[in-house]
XYZ file of C-alpha atoms in Angstrom:
331
model
C -19.094 7.104 -16.756
C -16.855 4.028 -17.005
C -16.996 1.592 -14.074
C -13.482 2.611 -12.963
C -14.558 6.270 -12.943
C -17.729 5.512 -10.966
C -15.736 3.479 -8.436
C -13.235 6.331 -7.947
C -16.100 8.830 -7.585
C -17.741 6.691 -4.907
C -14.475 6.490 -2.983
C -14.247 10.309 -3.109
C -17.902 11.115 -2.343
C -18.697 8.712 0.482
C -16.274 10.173 3.083
C -18.040 13.521 2.472
C -21.328 11.865 3.546
C -22.983 12.386 0.188
C -25.525 9.675 -0.725
C -24.934 8.441 -4.279
C -27.331 6.936 -6.818
C -25.833 4.731 -9.555
C -27.952 4.328 -12.704
C -27.351 1.872 -15.509
C -28.895 -0.727 -17.835
C -29.420 -4.351 -16.763
C -26.306 -6.440 -16.177
C -23.780 -3.607 -16.535
C -22.110 -4.190 -13.152
C -23.688 -1.663 -10.780
C -23.467 -3.983 -7.775
C -19.866 -4.911 -8.608
C -18.819 -1.250 -8.765
C -20.313 -0.591 -5.333
C -18.513 -3.624 -3.923
C -15.226 -2.412 -5.424
C -15.697 0.946 -3.695
C -16.439 -0.780 -0.387
C -13.292 -2.886 -0.768
C -11.218 0.199 -1.624
C -12.476 1.988 1.504
C -12.166 -1.218 3.570
C -15.799 -0.902 4.656
C -18.388 -3.654 5.189
C -21.301 -3.677 2.758
C -24.955 -4.391 3.553
C -26.867 -5.101 0.327
C -30.630 -4.524 0.637
C -32.757 -5.426 -2.388
C -35.528 -2.862 -2.199
C -37.806 -4.931 -4.437
C -37.918 -7.658 -1.779
C -38.989 -5.319 1.037
C -42.299 -4.182 2.433
C -42.446 -0.863 4.312
C -42.911 -2.749 7.597
C -39.679 -4.658 6.913
C -37.682 -1.438 7.267
C -39.616 0.025 10.205
C -39.572 -3.222 12.161
C -42.208 -4.579 14.550
C -43.678 -3.014 17.684
C -43.394 -4.473 21.158
C -45.249 -3.438 24.294
C -43.341 -1.823 27.132
C -45.856 -1.182 29.877
C -48.626 0.883 28.352
C -46.610 2.102 25.351
C -45.305 0.442 22.196
C -41.718 0.641 20.973
C -40.557 -0.241 17.488
C -37.871 -2.893 17.146
C -35.688 -2.171 14.094
C -34.799 -5.159 11.902
C -31.465 -6.882 12.528
C -30.324 -6.321 8.923
C -29.986 -2.555 9.483
C -26.577 -1.505 10.871
C -26.465 -0.867 14.603
C -22.928 0.490 15.085
C -19.563 0.991 13.449
C -19.162 2.142 9.849
C -19.918 0.757 6.407
C -22.024 1.132 3.272
C -25.776 0.559 3.176
C -26.594 -0.342 -0.436
C -30.221 0.090 -1.509
C -30.229 -1.899 -4.738
C -33.117 -1.863 -7.250
C -34.640 1.129 -5.456
C -36.533 2.425 -8.508
C -38.164 -0.999 -8.921
C -39.520 -0.863 -5.364
C -43.133 0.103 -4.767
C -43.723 3.755 -3.770
C -44.394 2.903 -0.099
C -40.970 1.264 0.206
C -39.430 4.273 -1.526
C -41.138 6.518 1.042
C -39.623 4.496 3.874
C -36.204 4.799 2.255
C -36.755 8.545 1.878
C -36.624 9.116 5.634
C -33.631 6.809 5.949
C -31.727 8.820 3.312
C -32.947 12.326 4.205
C -32.887 12.136 7.991
C -30.667 9.055 8.464
C -33.390 7.610 10.650
C -36.547 5.552 10.361
C -38.961 5.826 13.249
C -36.898 5.254 16.378
C -34.017 3.769 14.393
C -30.953 5.981 13.773
C -28.415 5.150 11.060
C -24.974 5.258 12.745
C -22.786 8.209 11.727
C -20.139 5.994 10.130
C -22.542 4.472 7.610
C -22.953 5.759 4.041
C -25.889 5.253 1.669
C -25.647 4.191 -1.976
C -28.643 3.344 -4.152
C -28.771 1.815 -7.622
C -31.308 0.736 -10.214
C -32.080 0.451 -13.886
C -33.357 3.458 -15.773
C -36.955 4.032 -16.845
C -35.984 3.657 -20.515
C -34.738 0.125 -19.798
C -38.343 -1.044 -19.278
C -37.242 -2.911 -16.173
C -40.410 -2.321 -14.165
C -39.220 0.893 -12.524
C -41.509 3.271 -10.647
C -41.178 7.032 -10.730
C -38.974 8.016 -7.815
C -40.187 10.549 -5.276
C -38.676 13.956 -6.176
C -37.376 14.762 -2.658
C -35.653 11.389 -2.630
C -34.013 12.026 -6.011
C -32.842 15.469 -4.942
C -30.973 14.016 -1.980
C -28.562 11.939 -4.099
C -25.552 12.609 -6.261
C -26.479 10.801 -9.506
C -23.902 8.849 -11.531
C -24.658 7.115 -14.850
C -22.742 3.874 -15.399
C -21.831 2.788 -18.909
C -20.232 -0.436 -20.117
C -16.500 -0.285 -20.839
C -14.737 -3.159 -22.594
C -11.321 -2.175 -21.221
C -12.592 -1.935 -17.637
C -14.396 -5.253 -17.984
C -11.297 -6.987 -19.305
C -9.226 -5.737 -16.351
C -11.898 -6.955 -13.947
C -12.280 -10.278 -15.773
C -8.586 -11.145 -15.450
C -8.694 -10.531 -11.694
C -12.020 -12.402 -11.361
C -10.648 -15.454 -13.208
C -13.285 -15.305 -15.945
C -12.705 -18.136 -18.433
C -9.889 -17.388 -20.863
C -12.104 -18.357 -23.807
C -14.666 -15.716 -22.849
C -12.054 -12.998 -22.347
C -10.344 -13.849 -25.632
C -13.629 -13.855 -27.563
C -14.613 -10.432 -26.216
C -11.210 -9.079 -27.184
C -12.005 -10.302 -30.701
C -15.655 -9.101 -30.678
C -15.824 -6.280 -28.086
C -19.173 -5.032 -29.419
C -20.789 -8.207 -28.099
C -19.940 -7.423 -24.466
C -23.220 -5.521 -24.165
C -26.184 -5.503 -26.543
C -29.539 -4.573 -25.076
C -32.646 -3.351 -26.873
C -35.472 -2.816 -24.356
C -38.013 -2.610 -27.180
C -37.162 -6.162 -28.284
C -37.737 -7.625 -24.803
C -35.314 -10.552 -25.320
C -35.130 -13.445 -22.866
C -31.320 -13.552 -22.981
C -28.889 -10.941 -24.259
C -25.180 -10.120 -23.902
C -24.180 -8.156 -20.788
C -21.105 -8.245 -18.548
C -23.185 -10.260 -16.086
C -24.413 -12.813 -18.642
C -20.885 -13.347 -20.016
C -19.832 -14.200 -16.481
C -22.634 -16.780 -16.531
C -21.082 -18.221 -19.705
C -17.731 -18.436 -17.924
C -19.321 -20.245 -14.976
C -21.158 -22.872 -17.041
C -18.838 -23.358 -20.022
C -16.690 -26.161 -18.656
C -19.602 -27.770 -16.795
C -21.781 -28.252 -19.868
C -21.638 -31.354 -22.102
C -20.004 -30.546 -25.450
C -23.208 -31.292 -27.339
C -25.151 -28.824 -25.155
C -22.713 -25.895 -25.164
C -24.505 -24.009 -27.956
C -27.890 -24.192 -26.225
C -26.476 -23.325 -22.786
C -24.514 -20.324 -24.058
C -27.566 -19.151 -26.028
C -29.525 -19.340 -22.780
C -27.046 -16.894 -21.265
C -26.388 -14.371 -24.058
C -28.909 -15.066 -26.817
C -28.709 -16.946 -30.117
C -26.639 -14.523 -32.209
C -23.845 -13.929 -29.699
C -23.828 -17.630 -28.787
C -23.336 -18.715 -32.400
C -20.287 -16.467 -32.755
C -18.862 -17.472 -29.392
C -19.222 -21.217 -29.962
C -17.418 -20.935 -33.309
C -14.592 -19.088 -31.582
C -14.594 -21.584 -28.691
C -14.094 -24.479 -31.080
C -11.186 -22.635 -32.662
C -9.746 -21.987 -29.190
C -9.745 -25.709 -28.445
C -7.684 -26.367 -31.568
C -4.925 -23.857 -30.807
C -1.252 -24.727 -31.225
C 0.156 -26.521 -28.176
C 0.887 -23.774 -25.643
C 3.237 -26.054 -23.720
C 5.363 -26.543 -26.842
C 5.383 -22.780 -27.442
C 6.653 -22.149 -23.917
C 9.201 -24.972 -24.105
C 10.575 -23.564 -27.398
C 9.558 -19.877 -27.234
C 12.112 -18.638 -29.757
C 11.383 -21.138 -32.535
C 7.681 -22.081 -32.252
C 5.761 -20.514 -35.182
C 3.522 -17.535 -34.423
C 0.014 -17.604 -35.994
C -1.070 -14.645 -38.110
C -4.870 -15.050 -38.207
C -6.377 -12.430 -35.804
C -9.026 -14.770 -34.375
C -6.363 -17.364 -33.598
C -4.110 -14.716 -32.024
C -6.861 -13.468 -29.708
C -7.520 -17.034 -28.611
C -3.798 -17.752 -28.223
C -3.280 -14.695 -26.011
C -6.019 -15.920 -23.681
C -4.454 -19.377 -23.434
C -0.947 -18.001 -22.824
C -2.110 -15.664 -20.054
C -3.759 -18.549 -18.209
C -0.335 -20.200 -17.855
C 0.779 -17.228 -15.740
C -1.651 -18.266 -12.993
C 0.326 -21.406 -12.235
C 2.710 -21.771 -9.339
C 6.232 -21.503 -10.732
C 4.863 -20.333 -14.094
C 7.517 -20.169 -16.859
C 7.398 -16.375 -16.998
C 10.657 -15.888 -18.876
C 9.511 -18.281 -21.616
C 6.111 -16.574 -21.700
C 7.790 -13.197 -22.272
C 10.036 -14.558 -25.033
C 7.079 -15.984 -26.948
C 4.598 -13.188 -26.185
C 6.970 -10.482 -27.404
C 7.234 -12.282 -30.754
C 3.514 -11.744 -31.348
C 2.376 -8.769 -33.446
C 2.634 -5.611 -31.327
C -1.114 -5.297 -30.609
C -1.324 -8.865 -29.334
C 1.952 -8.682 -27.423
C 0.543 -5.637 -25.617
C -2.657 -7.518 -24.694
C -0.716 -10.569 -23.486
C 1.740 -8.596 -21.357
C -0.922 -6.329 -19.882
C -3.118 -9.233 -18.751
C -0.130 -11.245 -17.527
C 1.146 -8.316 -15.450
C -2.258 -8.098 -13.757
C -1.657 -11.670 -12.556
C 2.124 -11.540 -12.026
C 3.161 -7.895 -11.366
C 6.737 -8.974 -10.575
C 7.137 -9.918 -14.234
C 7.701 -6.246 -15.110
C 11.288 -6.525 -13.849
C 12.224 -9.194 -16.420
C 14.700 -7.878 -19.011
C 12.523 -9.065 -21.903
C 9.568 -6.999 -20.630
C 11.707 -3.899 -20.144
C 13.182 -4.267 -23.632
C 9.733 -4.653 -25.181
C 8.429 -1.600 -23.275
C 11.345 0.520 -24.518
C 10.776 -0.634 -28.091
C 6.996 -0.200 -27.899
C 7.245 3.387 -26.653
C 9.110 4.267 -29.817
C 6.091 2.960 -31.767
C 3.558 4.852 -29.667
C 2.480 1.815 -27.622
C 2.355 2.088 -23.850
C 2.112 -0.687 -21.286
C 0.867 0.360 -17.853
C 2.837 -1.692 -15.337
């Protein structure tokens, strides 16, 4: 399932008090999808990394009360209200921690501790075929969950990346080379490989790295092959036509025709829309002169940043013209 589909399913399943297990390969965005569902439901999220727990961590510690002992539950477990308890990396946890989680999921209690009625349980982990150090899950625990398989979607990632302010160079490159968003071969056991998570790392470090070190730093995030392609594109991106001139003279500035340049140009143009008092009318005039495929990409990403732009006459005219060509812009 695409991340957007998993997020919608979580929003539907959790109010029915159905625990959900999200499966997916490393770096595909499992944690982000759960957070999106929590935000959509306006619920707080407690993220417990099962691999960092011992069984006693969940049960708590005993204290003496007269001649009897009472267990004190840990403060990180919810005590009241409502929210989502997220058991991340559950399959990587040792079997004794899984057994402790079993009672928490099956009976909504652990020893004397009772999970409040308003709290929902979601678990997530890599799959056994990912060779990520997973343990076989206890069958009764598996049978308690609704299982959803998460796959990587370029379109969903691009929508998320615009909202998350991922570097324009990274977004533009992955428009140009979408197959490099995710490449993972568990048999190869690489140190670094392209995933949605590692491309976010590239975004975070790109402008903080010295120019002479960019190739090595990017390779440390996504591997040598993807880094070589990205750095070549990044150098092209830095030599783009002057975007400010294009927006100052949107009707006369030449439009490039090379696809790699156009992907890079779209990314640079969309970044202008983040500014206060951005020249939206000029952006629309220039963007709608691009070839239809690239005009669609530019307008779609810009509308995610500036939804009010849909009311501009130039946008409405382009939408009407594009529909006649079988292109559709979701506004």
